[in-house]
Amino acid sequence: MHAIKTGLLAAALGLFGLGMAHAADGGATKDDAVAMVKKGVAYIKANPHDKAYADLTDKANTTWHHEDLYLTVYGLDGTVRAHGANAKMVGKNLIELKDIDGKAFVKERVDLAKTQASFWQDYKFTNPENKKIEPKSMYCEKLDDSVVCGGIYK
């Protein structure tokens, strides 16, 4: 009986450790980002855009926020329509925004969306979980005159 209890405790600690390792190594995966973006695109298509953008921006809405993964939507002019990490960005044109290395990532993103239906983009951004600037890979899909994106921290 003691061996069974010890085995169950070890298994439970092992599972807990795996969960911690996942969160410590950046949280969401590439598959998580792709799935959330596809779900977001479908949601925007199925709902009035103002409602959909508000829902995507609402941090309390756990459908659109998972660990360090959230969605952003930009118009192809660089104006933020939804931003899951910072609602204050909604309505602002960030076409000239650059990362710490000087990369104009919003301009690059909308330019890519003008020529590709979906793509991955790399840049550096503040991780909302630990507030550190980290390398980020963003998966994006073009939707009409916008681009819907969700990213992972490396």
XYZ file of N, CA, C and O in Angstrom:
616
model
N 0.831 -1.193 0.000
C 0.000 0.000 0.000
C 0.873 1.253 0.000
O 0.580 2.203 -0.716
N 1.948 1.210 0.784
C 2.859 2.356 0.838
C 3.474 2.607 -0.544
O 3.605 3.759 -0.969
N 3.811 1.541 -1.258
C 4.419 1.676 -2.587
C 3.427 2.323 -3.561
O 3.810 3.144 -4.392
N 2.144 1.979 -3.436
C 1.127 2.571 -4.314
C 1.000 4.060 -4.032
O 0.994 4.877 -4.946
N 0.930 4.421 -2.726
C 0.831 5.833 -2.369
C 2.060 6.599 -2.850
O 1.945 7.694 -3.376
N 3.231 6.015 -2.671
C 4.462 6.665 -3.106
C 4.459 6.833 -4.624
O 4.820 7.886 -5.150
N 3.998 5.818 -5.347
C 3.921 5.888 -6.808
C 2.947 6.951 -7.271
O 3.230 7.698 -8.212
N 1.784 7.049 -6.621
C 0.802 8.060 -6.982
C 1.331 9.467 -6.699
O 1.147 10.379 -7.499
N 2.016 9.624 -5.569
C 2.597 10.918 -5.232
C 3.654 11.302 -6.266
O 3.674 12.435 -6.748
N 4.485 10.369 -6.655
C 5.523 10.649 -7.652
C 4.882 11.024 -8.991
O 5.331 11.954 -9.667
N 3.820 10.319 -9.361
C 3.136 10.622 -10.619
C 2.504 12.015 -10.569
O 2.597 12.784 -11.516
N 1.889 12.332 -9.437
C 1.268 13.649 -9.290
C 2.318 14.753 -9.352
O 2.134 15.767 -10.017
N 3.437 14.561 -8.674
C 4.504 15.555 -8.716
C 5.091 15.669 -10.123
O 5.420 16.760 -10.575
N 5.186 14.554 -10.812
C 5.687 14.571 -12.185
C 4.776 15.372 -13.095
O 5.224 16.176 -13.897
N 3.466 15.181 -12.966
C 2.523 15.941 -13.775
C 2.584 17.420 -13.433
O 2.553 18.279 -14.304
N 2.702 17.730 -12.149
C 2.810 19.120 -11.723
C 4.071 19.737 -12.306
O 4.056 20.836 -12.833
N 5.143 18.994 -12.275
C 6.410 19.486 -12.821
C 6.319 19.735 -14.314
O 6.840 20.719 -14.819
N 5.625 18.872 -15.045
C 5.451 19.085 -16.483
C 4.675 20.362 -16.745
O 5.010 21.130 -17.637
N 3.636 20.593 -15.958
C 2.846 21.813 -16.116
C 3.685 23.047 -15.851
O 3.610 24.031 -16.576
N 4.511 22.998 -14.868
C 5.371 24.134 -14.546
C 6.398 24.338 -15.649
O 6.692 25.466 -16.022
N 6.938 23.260 -16.186
C 7.933 23.395 -17.250
C 7.294 24.049 -18.470
O 7.893 24.893 -19.108
N 6.066 23.687 -18.787
C 5.387 24.273 -19.938
C 5.238 25.783 -19.754
O 5.542 26.550 -20.649
N 4.784 26.216 -18.575
C 4.605 27.643 -18.327
C 5.946 28.361 -18.286
O 6.085 29.457 -18.791
N 6.950 27.734 -17.719
C 8.258 28.374 -17.598
C 8.944 28.520 -18.945
O 9.702 29.441 -19.167
N 8.664 27.614 -19.898
C 9.357 27.697 -21.168
C 8.610 28.550 -22.183
O 8.860 28.455 -23.370
N 7.720 29.398 -21.735
C 7.074 30.333 -22.634
C 5.580 30.173 -22.738
O 4.944 30.953 -23.425
N 5.017 29.202 -22.077
C 3.573 29.066 -22.064
C 3.017 28.427 -23.314
O 3.227 27.249 -23.559
N 2.320 29.208 -24.118
C 1.620 28.688 -25.286
C 2.587 28.165 -26.346
O 3.735 28.584 -26.432
N 2.075 27.258 -27.167
C 2.863 26.658 -28.242
C 2.447 27.242 -29.589
O 1.425 27.933 -29.699
N 3.205 26.907 -30.637
C 2.844 27.340 -31.990
C 1.464 26.808 -32.371
O 0.658 27.525 -32.974
N 1.182 25.565 -32.021
C -0.133 24.977 -32.316
C -1.246 25.742 -31.603
O -2.324 25.950 -32.167
N -0.991 26.154 -30.354
C -1.974 26.941 -29.607
C -2.266 28.259 -30.330
O -3.417 28.676 -30.449
N -1.209 28.915 -30.807
C -1.362 30.206 -31.494
C -2.168 30.041 -32.776
O -3.102 30.813 -33.041
N -1.827 29.039 -33.580
C -2.548 28.800 -34.839
C -4.024 28.521 -34.551
O -4.914 29.089 -35.189
N -4.289 27.668 -33.572
C -5.675 27.313 -33.233
C -6.458 28.534 -32.762
O -7.614 28.728 -33.165
N -5.849 29.376 -31.918
C -6.568 30.540 -31.411
C -6.827 31.552 -32.529
O -7.904 32.145 -32.590
N -5.864 31.752 -33.419
C -6.079 32.683 -34.531
C -7.213 32.182 -35.423
O -8.105 32.954 -35.795
N -7.203 30.898 -35.750
C -8.271 30.346 -36.595
C -9.639 30.495 -35.915
O -10.632 30.841 -36.563
N -9.668 30.255 -34.625
C -10.904 30.411 -33.851
C -11.335 31.890 -33.840
O -12.515 32.205 -33.971
N -10.359 32.793 -33.700
C -10.644 34.224 -33.707
C -11.183 34.700 -35.045
O -12.140 35.489 -35.108
N -10.589 34.236 -36.132
C -11.051 34.596 -37.474
C -12.503 34.145 -37.652
O -13.358 34.908 -38.124
N -12.805 32.917 -37.262
C -14.172 32.402 -37.371
C -15.133 33.229 -36.521
O -16.262 33.527 -36.949
N -14.692 33.623 -35.335
C -15.534 34.410 -34.423
C -15.828 35.790 -35.018
O -16.964 36.262 -34.966
N -14.812 36.424 -35.583
C -15.009 37.745 -36.192
C -15.970 37.639 -37.378
O -16.851 38.480 -37.551
N -15.820 36.591 -38.181
C -16.706 36.393 -39.337
C -18.159 36.189 -38.905
O -19.085 36.598 -39.603
N -18.369 35.541 -37.750
C -19.710 35.152 -37.306
C -20.414 36.207 -36.453
O -21.590 36.041 -36.130
N -19.718 37.279 -36.078
C -20.284 38.276 -35.166
C -20.090 39.682 -35.715
O -19.197 39.913 -36.534
N -20.905 40.634 -35.215
C -20.626 42.029 -35.577
C -19.184 42.367 -35.153
O -18.758 42.001 -34.056
N -18.446 43.018 -36.040
C -17.023 43.238 -35.773
C -16.764 43.993 -34.475
O -15.842 43.638 -33.736
N -17.563 45.020 -34.164
C -17.334 45.772 -32.920
C -17.433 44.864 -31.696
O -16.623 44.965 -30.777
N -18.419 43.970 -31.690
C -18.567 43.026 -30.569
C -17.388 42.063 -30.517
O -16.813 41.825 -29.457
N -17.028 41.522 -31.670
C -15.916 40.565 -31.714
C -14.622 41.213 -31.232
O -13.893 40.632 -30.423
N -14.328 42.421 -31.716
C -13.091 43.103 -31.307
C -13.090 43.390 -29.806
O -12.072 43.225 -29.143
N -14.230 43.788 -29.259
C -14.327 44.046 -27.816
C -14.088 42.763 -27.027
O -13.378 42.773 -26.009
N -14.659 41.658 -27.487
C -14.468 40.380 -26.800
C -13.007 39.938 -26.848
O -12.470 39.432 -25.862
N -12.351 40.106 -28.004
C -10.948 39.715 -28.132
C -10.049 40.561 -27.229
O -9.018 40.095 -26.754
N -10.434 41.798 -26.995
C -9.643 42.721 -26.181
C -9.846 42.500 -24.686
O -8.935 42.729 -23.897
N -11.008 42.012 -24.293
C -11.373 41.851 -22.884
C -10.505 40.782 -22.203
O -10.657 39.588 -22.465
N -9.614 41.230 -21.306
C -8.709 40.300 -20.616
C -9.444 39.291 -19.738
O -8.922 38.223 -19.458
N -10.642 39.626 -19.303
C -11.412 38.710 -18.457
C -12.029 37.569 -19.266
O -12.475 36.581 -18.704
N -12.035 37.694 -20.590
C -12.621 36.674 -21.452
C -11.568 35.591 -21.710
O -10.704 35.739 -22.565
N -11.658 34.502 -20.980
C -10.631 33.453 -21.040
C -10.646 32.670 -22.351
O -9.704 31.937 -22.633
N -11.679 32.840 -23.154
C -11.683 32.212 -24.478
C -10.532 32.761 -25.311
O -9.935 32.040 -26.104
N -10.220 34.036 -25.134
C -9.232 34.715 -25.975
C -7.935 35.038 -25.253
O -7.095 35.768 -25.775
N -7.761 34.495 -24.067
C -6.534 34.704 -23.298
C -6.151 33.391 -22.628
O -6.930 32.843 -21.851
N -4.975 32.889 -22.957
C -4.493 31.636 -22.388
C -3.008 31.799 -22.095
O -2.206 31.952 -23.017
N -2.658 31.804 -20.804
C -1.272 32.028 -20.379
C -0.764 33.308 -21.037
O -1.327 34.362 -20.832
N 0.270 33.217 -21.867
C 0.837 34.404 -22.510
C 0.299 34.601 -23.928
O 0.786 35.440 -24.675
N -0.730 33.857 -24.302
C -1.305 33.925 -25.647
C -2.573 34.768 -25.648
O -3.458 34.576 -24.825
N -2.625 35.709 -26.581
C -3.791 36.564 -26.772
C -3.815 36.959 -28.242
O -2.838 36.734 -28.968
N -4.910 37.545 -28.691
C -5.031 37.947 -30.087
C -4.919 39.459 -30.246
O -5.281 40.214 -29.336
N -4.423 39.863 -31.418
C -4.460 41.252 -31.835
C -5.059 41.293 -33.234
O -4.918 40.343 -34.009
N -5.749 42.385 -33.543
C -6.274 42.595 -34.884
C -5.869 44.003 -35.302
O -6.100 44.968 -34.575
N -5.232 44.086 -36.462
C -4.833 45.371 -37.041
C -5.529 45.545 -38.376
O -5.641 44.598 -39.156
N -5.971 46.786 -38.655
C -6.388 47.122 -40.001
C -5.141 47.159 -40.865
O -4.020 47.314 -40.344
N -5.292 47.037 -42.174
C -4.131 47.029 -43.051
C -3.451 48.397 -43.151
O -2.407 48.518 -43.778
N -4.025 49.403 -42.483
C -3.369 50.711 -42.378
C -2.544 50.827 -41.094
O -1.897 51.836 -40.858
N -2.560 49.771 -40.251
C -1.802 49.769 -39.004
C -2.590 50.175 -37.775
O -2.049 50.249 -36.676
N -3.894 50.403 -37.923
C -4.727 50.790 -36.783
C -5.174 49.551 -36.016
O -5.664 48.584 -36.605
N -5.007 49.597 -34.701
C -5.376 48.478 -33.834
C -6.898 48.415 -33.698
O -7.535 49.389 -33.318
N -7.451 47.238 -33.986
C -8.896 47.021 -33.833
C -9.203 46.210 -32.577
O -10.269 46.360 -31.985
N -8.269 45.346 -32.185
C -8.400 44.565 -30.949
C -6.996 44.276 -30.449
O -6.079 44.062 -31.249
N -6.828 44.294 -29.124
C -5.513 43.999 -28.551
C -5.713 43.339 -27.193
O -6.083 43.987 -26.228
N -5.471 42.045 -27.153
C -5.721 41.267 -25.947
C -4.809 41.564 -24.774
O -5.123 41.194 -23.651
N -3.685 42.240 -24.999
C -2.777 42.552 -23.899
C -2.906 43.989 -23.420
O -2.528 44.301 -22.303
N -3.429 44.891 -24.279
C -3.461 46.295 -23.902
C -4.609 47.016 -24.612
O -4.460 47.491 -25.738
N -5.737 47.124 -23.942
C -6.933 47.761 -24.513
C -6.689 49.218 -24.890
O -7.368 49.753 -25.772
N -5.718 49.862 -24.260
C -5.426 51.275 -24.560
C -4.892 51.465 -25.977
O -4.873 52.569 -26.494
N -4.451 50.388 -26.609
C -3.920 50.477 -27.972
C -5.022 50.520 -29.032
O -4.784 50.972 -30.150
N -6.234 50.058 -28.682
C -7.333 50.002 -29.646
C -7.633 51.409 -30.168
O -7.745 52.364 -29.412
N -7.724 51.499 -31.506
C -8.014 52.770 -32.160
C -6.776 53.558 -32.557
O -6.859 54.523 -33.305
N -5.595 53.133 -32.073
C -4.351 53.847 -32.390
C -3.703 53.254 -33.638
O -3.713 52.048 -33.834
N -3.141 54.118 -34.443
C -2.394 53.667 -35.606
C -0.943 53.463 -35.171
O -0.268 54.427 -34.783
N -0.477 52.230 -35.222
C 0.867 51.881 -34.748
C 1.796 51.473 -35.894
O 2.784 50.773 -35.667
N 1.509 51.938 -37.100
C 2.279 51.531 -38.266
C 3.775 51.810 -38.097
O 4.615 51.076 -38.614
N 4.140 52.825 -37.335
C 5.552 53.187 -37.155
C 6.183 52.542 -35.921
O 7.370 52.751 -35.663
N 5.418 51.763 -35.155
C 5.939 51.147 -33.934
C 7.092 50.203 -34.244
O 7.011 49.397 -35.171
N 8.165 50.322 -33.463
C 9.345 49.478 -33.660
C 9.654 48.709 -32.389
O 9.374 49.175 -31.288
N 10.266 47.541 -32.573
C 10.695 46.772 -31.409
C 12.040 47.305 -30.927
O 12.579 48.282 -31.471
N 12.597 46.681 -29.910
C 13.834 47.144 -29.289
C 15.019 47.155 -30.266
O 15.958 47.918 -30.110
N 14.930 46.344 -31.322
C 15.994 46.293 -32.328
C 15.748 47.246 -33.493
O 16.501 47.248 -34.472
N 14.681 48.027 -33.422
C 14.376 48.975 -34.480
C 13.544 48.409 -35.622
O 13.352 49.070 -36.644
N 13.030 47.201 -35.453
C 12.214 46.569 -36.495
C 10.801 47.150 -36.455
O 10.128 47.102 -35.417
N 10.331 47.697 -37.573
C 8.970 48.240 -37.684
C 8.014 47.062 -37.902
O 7.562 46.785 -39.007
N 7.709 46.355 -36.826
C 6.995 45.084 -36.929
C 5.540 45.224 -37.337
O 4.993 44.335 -37.988
N 4.881 46.318 -36.988
C 3.491 46.490 -37.412
C 3.448 46.732 -38.922
O 2.646 46.124 -39.628
N 4.326 47.581 -39.435
C 4.397 47.823 -40.879
C 4.709 46.528 -41.616
O 4.071 46.196 -42.620
N 5.687 45.767 -41.101
C 6.027 44.494 -41.715
C 4.823 43.561 -41.720
O 4.517 42.899 -42.724
N 4.102 43.520 -40.613
C 2.939 42.626 -40.481
C 1.850 42.961 -41.495
O 1.339 42.075 -42.174
N 1.504 44.243 -41.604
C 0.436 44.591 -42.546
C 0.909 44.427 -43.995
O 0.122 44.040 -44.859
N 2.190 44.683 -44.253
C 2.726 44.449 -45.604
C 2.662 42.961 -45.967
O 2.296 42.601 -47.083
N 3.017 42.093 -45.019
C 2.924 40.651 -45.260
C 1.476 40.229 -45.505
O 1.199 39.405 -46.376
N 0.557 40.817 -44.747
C -0.860 40.460 -44.882
C -1.419 40.882 -46.245
O -2.382 40.278 -46.733
N -0.817 41.871 -46.843
C -1.284 42.322 -48.164
C -0.911 41.337 -49.268
O -1.506 41.360 -50.341
N 0.062 40.469 -49.002
C 0.530 39.541 -50.042
C 0.385 38.061 -49.672
O 0.579 37.207 -50.524
N 0.076 37.752 -48.389
C -0.009 36.364 -47.948
C -1.267 36.147 -47.114
O -1.607 36.984 -46.284
N -1.906 35.013 -47.295
C -3.118 34.687 -46.540
C -2.803 34.361 -45.082
O -3.601 34.634 -44.181
N -1.619 33.778 -44.832
C -1.184 33.472 -43.468
C 0.335 33.442 -43.447
O 0.978 33.198 -44.470
N 0.909 33.708 -42.274
C 2.366 33.779 -42.152
C 2.770 33.826 -40.683
O 1.950 34.090 -39.804
N 4.048 33.551 -40.445
C 4.682 33.731 -39.135
C 5.594 34.942 -39.222
O 6.225 35.184 -40.259
N 5.671 35.697 -38.145
C 6.509 36.886 -38.078
C 7.274 36.871 -36.759
O 6.695 36.593 -35.708
N 8.572 37.194 -36.809
C 9.408 37.244 -35.606
C 9.796 38.686 -35.281
O 10.127 39.464 -36.182
N 9.755 39.021 -33.999
C 10.181 40.322 -33.496
C 10.326 40.205 -31.990
O 10.229 39.107 -31.439
N 10.576 41.314 -31.308
C 10.697 41.280 -29.848
C 9.588 42.125 -29.243
O 9.274 43.205 -29.739
N 9.011 41.607 -28.144
C 7.885 42.295 -27.514
C 7.847 41.948 -26.033
O 8.396 40.935 -25.606
N 7.153 42.760 -25.257
C 7.044 42.521 -23.816
C 6.080 41.380 -23.536
O 4.919 41.418 -23.937
N 6.575 40.358 -22.838
C 5.763 39.218 -22.427
C 4.853 39.679 -21.287
O 5.343 40.150 -20.264
N 3.517 39.561 -21.441
C 2.622 40.036 -20.385
C 2.716 39.225 -19.093
O 2.320 39.702 -18.036
N 3.263 38.026 -19.161
C 3.381 37.180 -17.976
C 4.526 37.623 -17.065
O 4.397 37.622 -15.852
N 5.668 37.991 -17.658
C 6.828 38.334 -16.824
C 7.331 39.755 -17.036
O 8.297 40.165 -16.416
N 6.695 40.504 -17.935
C 7.020 41.912 -18.221
C 8.419 42.111 -18.800
O 8.959 43.194 -18.769
N 9.015 41.044 -19.353
C 10.344 41.135 -19.970
C 10.201 41.173 -21.486
O 9.306 40.537 -22.046
N 11.095 41.907 -22.141
C 11.122 41.916 -23.600
C 11.772 40.615 -24.052
O 12.881 40.288 -23.631
N 11.043 39.868 -24.901
C 11.497 38.549 -25.333
C 11.254 38.373 -26.822
O 10.369 39.027 -27.391
N 11.987 37.456 -27.460
C 11.698 37.118 -28.853
C 10.291 36.519 -28.944
O 9.894 35.716 -28.103
N 9.552 36.948 -29.960
C 8.181 36.491 -30.138
C 7.975 36.068 -31.583
O 8.499 36.697 -32.500
N 7.211 34.998 -31.767
C 6.781 34.569 -33.097
C 5.279 34.722 -33.153
O 4.560 34.179 -32.310
N 4.814 35.461 -34.144
C 3.398 35.768 -34.281
C 2.835 35.071 -35.515
O 3.369 35.227 -36.615
N 1.771 34.279 -35.305
C 1.066 33.675 -36.425
C -0.084 34.601 -36.802
O -0.843 35.045 -35.927
N -0.211 34.908 -38.097
C -1.224 35.849 -38.559
C -1.994 35.302 -39.748
O -1.433 34.577 -40.576
N -3.262 35.690 -39.825
C -4.099 35.391 -40.981
C -4.793 36.663 -41.423
O -5.328 37.407 -40.596
N -4.779 36.884 -42.738
C -5.479 38.034 -43.293
C -6.972 37.746 -43.272
O -7.406 36.636 -43.585
N -7.757 38.753 -42.909
C -9.209 38.659 -42.918
C -9.746 39.964 -43.493
O -9.699 41.004 -42.822
N -10.187 39.923 -44.721
C -10.700 41.111 -45.414
C -9.650 42.227 -45.382
O -8.566 42.042 -45.901
N -9.965 43.345 -44.712
C -9.027 44.471 -44.646
C -8.298 44.526 -43.297
O -7.958 45.599 -42.805
N -8.077 43.342 -42.711
C -7.396 43.291 -41.413
C -6.482 42.070 -41.353
O -6.485 41.224 -42.240
N -5.713 42.016 -40.266
C -4.840 40.865 -40.024
C -5.040 40.470 -38.546
O -4.957 41.305 -37.650
N -5.342 39.187 -38.325
C -5.611 38.640 -36.997
C -4.393 37.809 -36.597
O -3.966 36.928 -37.338
N -3.848 38.106 -35.413
C -2.589 37.470 -35.005
C -2.621 37.001 -33.553
O -3.283 37.608 -32.708
N -1.866 35.946 -33.297
C -1.636 35.443 -31.950
C -0.221 34.903 -31.902
O 0.229 34.242 -32.847
N 0.501 35.189 -30.829
C 1.895 34.813 -30.822
C 2.359 34.078 -29.589
O 1.675 34.008 -28.580
N 3.566 33.535 -29.737
C 4.201 32.797 -28.646
C 5.541 33.451 -28.343
O 6.173 34.034 -29.224
N 5.946 33.356 -27.115
C 7.269 33.846 -26.704
C 8.216 32.674 -26.706
O 7.884 31.587 -26.268
N 9.409 32.898 -27.241
C 10.393 31.813 -27.410
C 11.197 31.612 -26.142
O 11.441 32.505 -25.408
